[in-house]
Amino acid sequence: MDGTTGITGIAGTTGVTGTPGTPGTPGTTHAQAKSRTRSWWGWGWADAHPDDDECLAMGALIPGTLARPLPVPRVRDLRIAGPAVEPPPSLAHLVTADPEDRAAHAMGKAYRDVVRALRGRPGRIPDLVARPTDDREVADLLDWAGERQVAVVPYGGGSSVTGGVEYRGDAHRAVLSLDLTAMGRVLEVDGTGRAARIQAGALGPGLEEQLRPHGLTLRHFPQSFEFSTLGGWLATRAGGHYATGRTHIDDFVQSMNVVTPAGTSASWRLPASGAGPSPDRLFLGSEGALGVITEAWVRLQRRPVHKASASVAFTDFHDALRAVRAVAQSDLSPANCRLLDSGEAALSGAAQDRSAVLVLGFESADAPVGDRLEQAVGLARAHGGRSSGQGGGQGGAYADAAVSAWRSAFLRMPYLRDGLARMGAVAETFETAATWDRIPGLIEAVRTEVGAAALKATGHPATVNCRLTHVYPDGAAPYFTVLAAGRPGDEVAVWDELKAVASEVLHRHRATVTHHHAVGRDHRRDYDRQRPDPFALALRAAKDALDPRGILNPGVLVG
Amino acid sequence: MDGTTGITGIAGTTGVTGTPGTPGTPGTTHAQAKSRTRSWWGWGWADAHPDDDECLAMGALIPGTLARPLPVPRVRDLRIAGPAVEPPPSLAHLVTADPEDRAAHAMGKAYRDVVRALRGRPGRIPDLVARPTDDREVADLLDWAGERQVAVVPYGGGSSVTGGVEYRGDAHRAVLSLDLTAMGRVLEVDGTGRAARIQAGALGPGLEEQLRPHGLTLRHFPQSFEFSTLGGWLATRAGGHYATGRTHIDDFVQSMNVVTPAGTSASWRLPASGAGPSPDRLFLGSEGALGVITEAWVRLQRRPVHKASASVAFTDFHDALRAVRAVAQSDLSPANCRLLDSGEAALSGAAQDRSAVLVLGFESADAPVGDRLEQAVGLARAHGGRSSGQGGGQGGAYADAAVSAWRSAFLRMPYLRDGLARMGAVAETFETAATWDRIPGLIEAVRTEVGAAALKATGHPATVNCRLTHVYPDGAAPYFTVLAAGRPGDEVAVWDELKAVASEVLHRHRATVTHHHAVGRDHRRDYDRQRPDPFALALRAAKDALDPRGILNPGVLVG
């Protein structure tokens, strides 16, 4: 008994109001977005959350959840005190002390954050929220904050799931949330070299919308696409929706502007360089601890016109692992190459027969991709896969219900998670990456040990599912979902217990603390354990040089 | 009159003794290499240098060169003093004070270095040369050097062309050249994940020879392949021979061990990670200033079995630029995609009719590549190219004399450069990278301004040729060759004048100070101008934290 159980078909229980944005063709345009309201406590749009009936339907799938959903929390119940500091008159027009705005900037959107909001115990509410419109204003705000010992927490779309945008502790006089979303424009497009200069506060849909008239795309589609920004992607080394090859945002950066308390770092726009350690690579992943990324030149691609996708089912998960490795090590370069284990396939509706499912997708702006898809499906079959193989379709594309079922579930999942949280369930996700030799043992250990820990922590059997979100020739990035009834009122403690067990398993298997969710505050302990000590010394020294007063996102990475 | 002239067919004037190694099938095996002698003053093998007659034949192509070649310099003429320090007995077995060995470690192999040796004025001769065999010994040597204020210059194959491996100044009590080539083994091979753990002192041919039984290759073939090491590639962010996609060594690193005076940094072996700024990326390109890279896990590939290559000639260089950009922006991913301007094509023997030549090559371990080659040739033709188009050949491969002529000249060029230096000629090369929008103007400005500067500096018209060594969707890396008669006895001054003019042109066009030759000491001034100031602060702080006594490769990057 490993303490696990199987929950299926959760994606089918709700008809979430409002269509979540679909990568490439966002359901909510930039213009529409302005008329919708973001949830201050949960994922995405306030009007897209499951209603009480939908929460009940989801909760019914998990034995031991609450009899009725926790109420949607209200900001006024938080009794937010006035700010501890006032901005100087010269910056006052950029700054607000509005309680709703401050509450919405108090935390990211981890399960841990959502349940804290549901229980009326959010993280520290920032004193002020500032929305600068250019580098000068960012620099002025940092100067002011440095003089007053005000902590500055850079804030993009607020979609952090690792405690990246909240303040913890009390070493500062006040906390300023530095919201970059007033800097959301595409400033220049170079059609010849396929690149654009884009402000860091551009949210995914707005960014793509501005590029579309040029026939170009950044093609970076994390699950948070609608609610995260270019600057957030850069600061956290985000992984895109695409599954092979260059997927981390790092590889798409030509140059960056970073405003630090010690001055603005502006690297040159280059296709490549060998001049010393890369300046950009120091700021990529710096999570706001070294400076505020304000804009970047990024590499773009032509919009793909040829697409084809298919899914392949496997009875044996280990066959599936061998198949996906063969595809990852081929020349084929699928745009999508995601392996869902049987639980994940059942949960998302991609398969209901205990099969694991490999979702394959190809795209090109140049030439039809049907041949590449057939070769990839052939490789998967050679490793024991069963292709649903309709074969035909327009332009050689496969039509496949499993692909669209999974895609739709992928985008709705964060909303469903919040619905489950309202039912008192634990709905945790975490991800990692490791070399292929470690992948089978790692996945098995997470299933067994996190499953057992969830049973122990909650008294209820848990579902522990896995998918590979990104694959490389030398390894893969597994993504785990844990679902169980919780311990009512004690959700944060349960989360912390599960996180500790999961982190220990990852550590033992030499798997990274994060492939694309960043370190934030939630992974800090394990990040410190994994990071080479001399590099920690160097990073600490760099931090002290660039942020001598220690105001930038205190507690993140160093300090 | 732009002060330029055209020199053709220089590659045909000598039958260099001994076959320079050919990437992938090195002419000199690891075992053979042990029986050959490296030149202490010039490129490569001592027995592979052009003899006096060959030097004269080359010199005859450049009006104004010497009537007879400068003699091959002898170490004994340098009257090398004894070392200023003695190693402690516990390390003495790793250390030599042999004058030949010390002289061979005094400089790299830039034209500037070669002429200094020819004129009997080499850089400062290191007091000692150490050859550690493991991390512990490297750390012990650093400890000893720190206590004695001895500068440590890490040394791999010694092929630096930017002053990366010499000591300048007098701030240290003595200089130790830390030669890593006794650490040249492949320690582990992971066939599943296609990776290997390799010691930093492995030279190209030995490294590939050890991988060959596993059917794997690092596939990193810089022009210096025979005479440079993995550690040198990592420390300088070397660019491979291959021309598109991932070519910098950076992208092939899974993890690295770096011994610093503050301890050893050992990153985890991962396919990808998003946990803070990449530790490896701080040490990649650190040129020995932050630590000594001692080993790395690197990503490998299966050895290609399908190959095809072709060349396409262009009357108009601007047509050729548009063609190569179209290929770089396609999905085709050629392994080789080099554009030679008319001068470079003539010099190497690839064309003698004032055509520019685009050399295309494709490789795969998976599938035949003839289709991809034909598509690339088609793109080039669509932009005005003339394919020599034999079409057929085995397995769809094109046979093309221009390809092999260029490849052979490429590997012989450094030997020929040294022969020209003996004739009193200036034979300088430098390289850069810029976005596509800047490429045409940059190339034109270098031709005009460096040509004029060479005429002014030497009184003789110069040949200024260009090739694109690496191309990217967003830009390209131009590589320039300057050939002219020199100012006898004054070669270093002429070099410095030309370098200053070239650097100014690059700077004005926002082109990097180096795409793959590193910064060293020769590019330091311009590196400092291009590097963002806050990044310089951070790097300086990192250096102080890791190397508090300032012994590591002083003068490089910071300090």
CSV table of N, CA, C and O in Angstrom, one decimal, chain B residues 224-286:
chain,number,residue,atom,x,y,z
B,224,SER,N,41.4,25.4,-33.6
B,224,SER,CA,42.5,25.0,-32.7
B,224,SER,C,42.4,23.5,-32.2
B,224,SER,O,43.2,23.1,-31.4
B,225,PHE,N,41.4,22.8,-32.7
B,225,PHE,CA,41.0,21.5,-32.2
B,225,PHE,C,42.2,20.6,-31.7
B,225,PHE,O,42.1,20.1,-30.6
B,226,GLU,N,43.3,20.5,-32.5
B,226,GLU,CA,44.4,19.7,-32.1
B,226,GLU,C,45.1,20.2,-30.9
B,226,GLU,O,45.8,19.5,-30.2
B,227,PHE,N,45.1,21.5,-30.7
B,227,PHE,CA,46.0,22.2,-29.7
B,227,PHE,C,45.2,23.0,-28.7
B,227,PHE,O,45.7,24.0,-28.1
B,228,SER,N,44.0,22.6,-28.4
B,228,SER,CA,43.2,23.2,-27.3
B,228,SER,C,42.5,22.2,-26.5
B,228,SER,O,42.3,21.0,-27.0
B,229,THR,N,42.1,22.5,-25.3
B,229,THR,CA,41.5,21.6,-24.4
B,229,THR,C,40.1,21.9,-24.1
B,229,THR,O,39.6,23.0,-24.2
B,230,LEU,N,39.4,20.9,-23.5
B,230,LEU,CA,38.1,21.1,-23.0
B,230,LEU,C,38.0,22.3,-22.0
B,230,LEU,O,37.2,23.1,-22.1
B,231,GLY,N,39.0,22.3,-21.1
B,231,GLY,CA,39.0,23.4,-20.1
B,231,GLY,C,39.2,24.7,-20.7
B,231,GLY,O,38.6,25.7,-20.3
B,232,GLY,N,40.0,24.8,-21.7
B,232,GLY,CA,40.2,26.0,-22.5
B,232,GLY,C,39.0,26.4,-23.2
B,232,GLY,O,38.6,27.6,-23.2
B,233,TRP,N,38.3,25.5,-23.8
B,233,TRP,CA,37.1,25.8,-24.5
B,233,TRP,C,36.0,26.4,-23.5
B,233,TRP,O,35.3,27.4,-23.9
B,234,LEU,N,35.9,25.8,-22.4
B,234,LEU,CA,34.9,26.2,-21.4
B,234,LEU,C,35.3,27.6,-20.8
B,234,LEU,O,34.5,28.5,-20.6
B,235,ALA,N,36.6,27.8,-20.5
B,235,ALA,CA,37.0,29.0,-19.9
B,235,ALA,C,36.9,30.2,-20.9
B,235,ALA,O,36.9,31.4,-20.5
B,236,THR,N,36.9,29.9,-22.2
B,236,THR,CA,36.8,31.0,-23.2
B,236,THR,C,35.6,31.0,-24.0
B,236,THR,O,35.4,31.8,-25.0
B,237,ARG,N,34.6,30.1,-23.7
B,237,ARG,CA,33.3,30.0,-24.4
B,237,ARG,C,33.6,29.9,-25.9
B,237,ARG,O,33.1,30.6,-26.8
B,238,ALA,N,34.4,28.8,-26.2
B,238,ALA,CA,34.8,28.6,-27.6
B,238,ALA,C,33.6,28.3,-28.5
B,238,ALA,O,32.6,27.7,-28.1
B,239,GLY,N,33.8,28.7,-29.7
B,239,GLY,CA,32.8,28.3,-30.8
B,239,GLY,C,33.3,27.1,-31.6
B,239,GLY,O,34.5,27.0,-31.8
B,240,GLY,N,32.4,26.2,-31.9
B,240,GLY,CA,32.9,25.0,-32.6
B,240,GLY,C,33.0,25.3,-34.1
B,240,GLY,O,32.7,26.4,-34.6
B,241,HIS,N,33.5,24.3,-34.8
B,241,HIS,CA,33.6,24.4,-36.2
B,241,HIS,C,32.2,24.5,-36.8
B,241,HIS,O,32.0,25.1,-37.9
B,242,TYR,N,31.2,23.9,-36.2
B,242,TYR,CA,29.9,23.9,-36.8
B,242,TYR,C,29.3,25.2,-36.7
B,242,TYR,O,29.5,26.0,-35.8
B,243,ALA,N,28.4,25.5,-37.7
B,243,ALA,CA,28.2,26.9,-38.0
B,243,ALA,C,26.8,27.4,-37.6
B,243,ALA,O,26.6,28.6,-37.7
B,244,THR,N,25.9,26.5,-37.3
B,244,THR,CA,24.6,27.0,-36.9
B,244,THR,C,24.1,26.3,-35.6
B,244,THR,O,24.7,25.3,-35.2
B,245,GLY,N,23.1,26.8,-35.1
B,245,GLY,CA,22.5,26.2,-33.9
B,245,GLY,C,23.5,26.3,-32.7
B,245,GLY,O,24.2,27.3,-32.6
B,246,ARG,N,23.5,25.3,-31.9
B,246,ARG,CA,24.3,25.3,-30.7
B,246,ARG,C,25.7,25.0,-31.1
B,246,ARG,O,26.1,23.9,-31.5
B,247,THR,N,26.5,26.0,-31.0
B,247,THR,CA,27.9,25.9,-31.4
B,247,THR,C,28.9,26.3,-30.3
B,247,THR,O,29.9,25.7,-30.2
B,248,HIS,N,28.5,27.3,-29.5
B,248,HIS,CA,29.4,27.6,-28.4
B,248,HIS,C,29.4,26.4,-27.4
B,248,HIS,O,28.3,25.8,-27.2
B,249,ILE,N,30.5,26.2,-26.8
B,249,ILE,CA,30.6,25.0,-25.9
B,249,ILE,C,29.7,25.2,-24.7
B,249,ILE,O,29.2,24.2,-24.1
B,250,ASP,N,29.3,26.4,-24.4
B,250,ASP,CA,28.4,26.7,-23.3
B,250,ASP,C,27.2,25.7,-23.2
B,250,ASP,O,26.8,25.2,-22.2
B,251,ASP,N,26.6,25.5,-24.4
B,251,ASP,CA,25.4,24.8,-24.5
B,251,ASP,C,25.5,23.3,-24.3
B,251,ASP,O,24.5,22.6,-24.2
B,252,PHE,N,26.8,22.8,-24.2
B,252,PHE,CA,27.0,21.4,-24.1
B,252,PHE,C,27.4,21.0,-22.7
B,252,PHE,O,27.7,19.9,-22.4
B,253,VAL,N,27.3,22.0,-21.8
B,253,VAL,CA,27.8,21.7,-20.4
B,253,VAL,C,26.6,21.2,-19.5
B,253,VAL,O,25.6,21.9,-19.4
B,254,GLN,N,26.8,20.1,-18.9
B,254,GLN,CA,25.8,19.6,-17.9
B,254,GLN,C,26.2,20.1,-16.5
B,254,GLN,O,25.4,20.5,-15.7
B,255,SER,N,27.5,20.1,-16.2
B,255,SER,CA,28.0,20.5,-14.9
B,255,SER,C,29.5,20.7,-15.0
B,255,SER,O,30.1,20.2,-16.0
B,256,MET,N,30.1,21.4,-14.1
B,256,MET,CA,31.5,21.7,-14.1
B,256,MET,C,32.1,21.6,-12.7
B,256,MET,O,31.4,22.0,-11.7
B,257,ASN,N,33.3,21.2,-12.6
B,257,ASN,CA,34.1,21.4,-11.4
B,257,ASN,C,35.1,22.5,-11.6
B,257,ASN,O,35.8,22.5,-12.6
B,258,VAL,N,35.0,23.5,-10.6
B,258,VAL,CA,36.0,24.6,-10.7
B,258,VAL,C,36.6,24.8,-9.4
B,258,VAL,O,36.0,25.0,-8.4
B,259,VAL,N,38.0,24.6,-9.4
B,259,VAL,CA,38.7,24.8,-8.2
B,259,VAL,C,39.1,26.3,-8.0
B,259,VAL,O,39.7,26.9,-8.9
B,260,THR,N,38.6,26.9,-6.9
B,260,THR,CA,38.9,28.3,-6.7
B,260,THR,C,39.7,28.4,-5.3
B,260,THR,O,39.6,27.4,-4.5
B,261,PRO,N,40.4,29.5,-5.1
B,261,PRO,CA,41.0,29.6,-3.8
B,261,PRO,C,40.0,29.6,-2.6
B,261,PRO,O,40.4,29.3,-1.5
B,262,ALA,N,38.8,29.8,-2.9
B,262,ALA,CA,37.7,29.8,-1.8
B,262,ALA,C,37.0,28.4,-1.8
B,262,ALA,O,36.0,28.3,-1.1
B,263,GLY,N,37.5,27.4,-2.5
B,263,GLY,CA,36.9,26.1,-2.4
B,263,GLY,C,36.5,25.6,-3.8
B,263,GLY,O,36.6,26.4,-4.8
B,264,THR,N,36.1,24.4,-3.9
B,264,THR,CA,35.7,23.8,-5.2
B,264,THR,C,34.2,23.9,-5.5
B,264,THR,O,33.4,23.5,-4.7
B,265,SER,N,33.9,24.5,-6.6
B,265,SER,CA,32.5,24.6,-7.1
B,265,SER,C,32.2,23.4,-7.9
B,265,SER,O,32.8,23.1,-8.9
B,266,ALA,N,31.2,22.6,-7.4
B,266,ALA,CA,30.8,21.4,-8.2
B,266,ALA,C,29.3,21.5,-8.4
B,266,ALA,O,28.6,21.3,-7.5
B,267,SER,N,29.0,21.8,-9.6
B,267,SER,CA,27.5,21.9,-9.9
B,267,SER,C,26.9,20.5,-10.2
B,267,SER,O,27.7,19.6,-10.5
B,268,TRP,N,25.6,20.4,-10.0
B,268,TRP,CA,25.0,19.1,-10.3
B,268,TRP,C,24.8,18.9,-11.8
B,268,TRP,O,24.6,19.9,-12.5
B,269,ARG,N,24.9,17.6,-12.1
B,269,ARG,CA,24.7,17.2,-13.5
B,269,ARG,C,23.2,17.2,-13.9
B,269,ARG,O,22.4,16.4,-13.3
B,270,LEU,N,22.8,18.2,-14.7
B,270,LEU,CA,21.4,18.4,-15.0
B,270,LEU,C,21.1,18.6,-16.5
B,270,LEU,O,22.0,19.3,-17.1
B,271,PRO,N,20.0,18.2,-17.1
B,271,PRO,CA,19.7,18.5,-18.4
B,271,PRO,C,19.3,20.0,-18.6
B,271,PRO,O,19.5,20.6,-19.6
B,272,ALA,N,18.7,20.5,-17.5
B,272,ALA,CA,18.3,21.9,-17.5
B,272,ALA,C,17.9,22.2,-16.1
B,272,ALA,O,17.6,21.3,-15.3
B,273,SER,N,17.9,23.5,-15.8
B,273,SER,CA,17.4,23.9,-14.4
B,273,SER,C,17.0,25.4,-14.5
B,273,SER,O,17.5,26.1,-15.3
B,274,GLY,N,16.1,25.7,-13.6
B,274,GLY,CA,15.7,27.1,-13.5
B,274,GLY,C,16.0,27.7,-12.1
B,274,GLY,O,15.4,28.6,-11.7
B,275,ALA,N,16.9,27.0,-11.4
B,275,ALA,CA,17.2,27.4,-10.0
B,275,ALA,C,18.2,28.5,-9.9
B,275,ALA,O,19.4,28.2,-9.8
B,276,GLY,N,17.8,29.7,-9.9
B,276,GLY,CA,18.7,30.9,-9.8
B,276,GLY,C,19.5,31.0,-11.0
B,276,GLY,O,19.4,30.3,-12.0
B,277,PRO,N,20.4,32.1,-11.0
B,277,PRO,CA,21.3,32.2,-12.1
B,277,PRO,C,22.2,31.0,-12.2
B,277,PRO,O,22.6,30.4,-11.2
B,278,SER,N,22.5,30.6,-13.5
B,278,SER,CA,23.2,29.3,-13.7
B,278,SER,C,24.7,29.5,-13.1
B,278,SER,O,25.4,30.3,-13.5
B,279,PRO,N,25.0,28.6,-12.2
B,279,PRO,CA,26.4,28.6,-11.7
B,279,PRO,C,27.4,28.4,-12.8
B,279,PRO,O,28.4,29.1,-12.8
B,280,ASP,N,27.1,27.5,-13.7
B,280,ASP,CA,28.1,27.2,-14.7
B,280,ASP,C,28.3,28.4,-15.6
B,280,ASP,O,29.4,28.6,-16.1
B,281,ARG,N,27.3,29.2,-15.9
B,281,ARG,CA,27.4,30.3,-16.8
B,281,ARG,C,28.3,31.4,-16.2
B,281,ARG,O,28.7,32.3,-16.9
B,282,LEU,N,28.4,31.4,-14.9
B,282,LEU,CA,29.4,32.4,-14.3
B,282,LEU,C,30.8,32.0,-14.6
B,282,LEU,O,31.7,32.8,-14.9
B,283,PHE,N,31.1,30.7,-14.6
B,283,PHE,CA,32.5,30.2,-14.8
B,283,PHE,C,32.8,30.1,-16.3
B,283,PHE,O,33.9,30.1,-16.7
B,284,LEU,N,31.7,29.8,-17.2
B,284,LEU,CA,32.0,29.8,-18.6
B,284,LEU,C,32.4,31.2,-19.1
B,284,LEU,O,31.7,32.1,-18.9
B,285,GLY,N,33.6,31.2,-19.7
B,285,GLY,CA,34.1,32.5,-20.1
B,285,GLY,C,34.8,33.3,-19.1
B,285,GLY,O,35.2,34.4,-19.3
B,286,SER,N,35.1,32.6,-17.9
B,286,SER,CA,35.8,33.3,-16.8
B,286,SER,C,37.3,33.4,-17.0
B,286,SER,O,38.0,34.0,-16.3
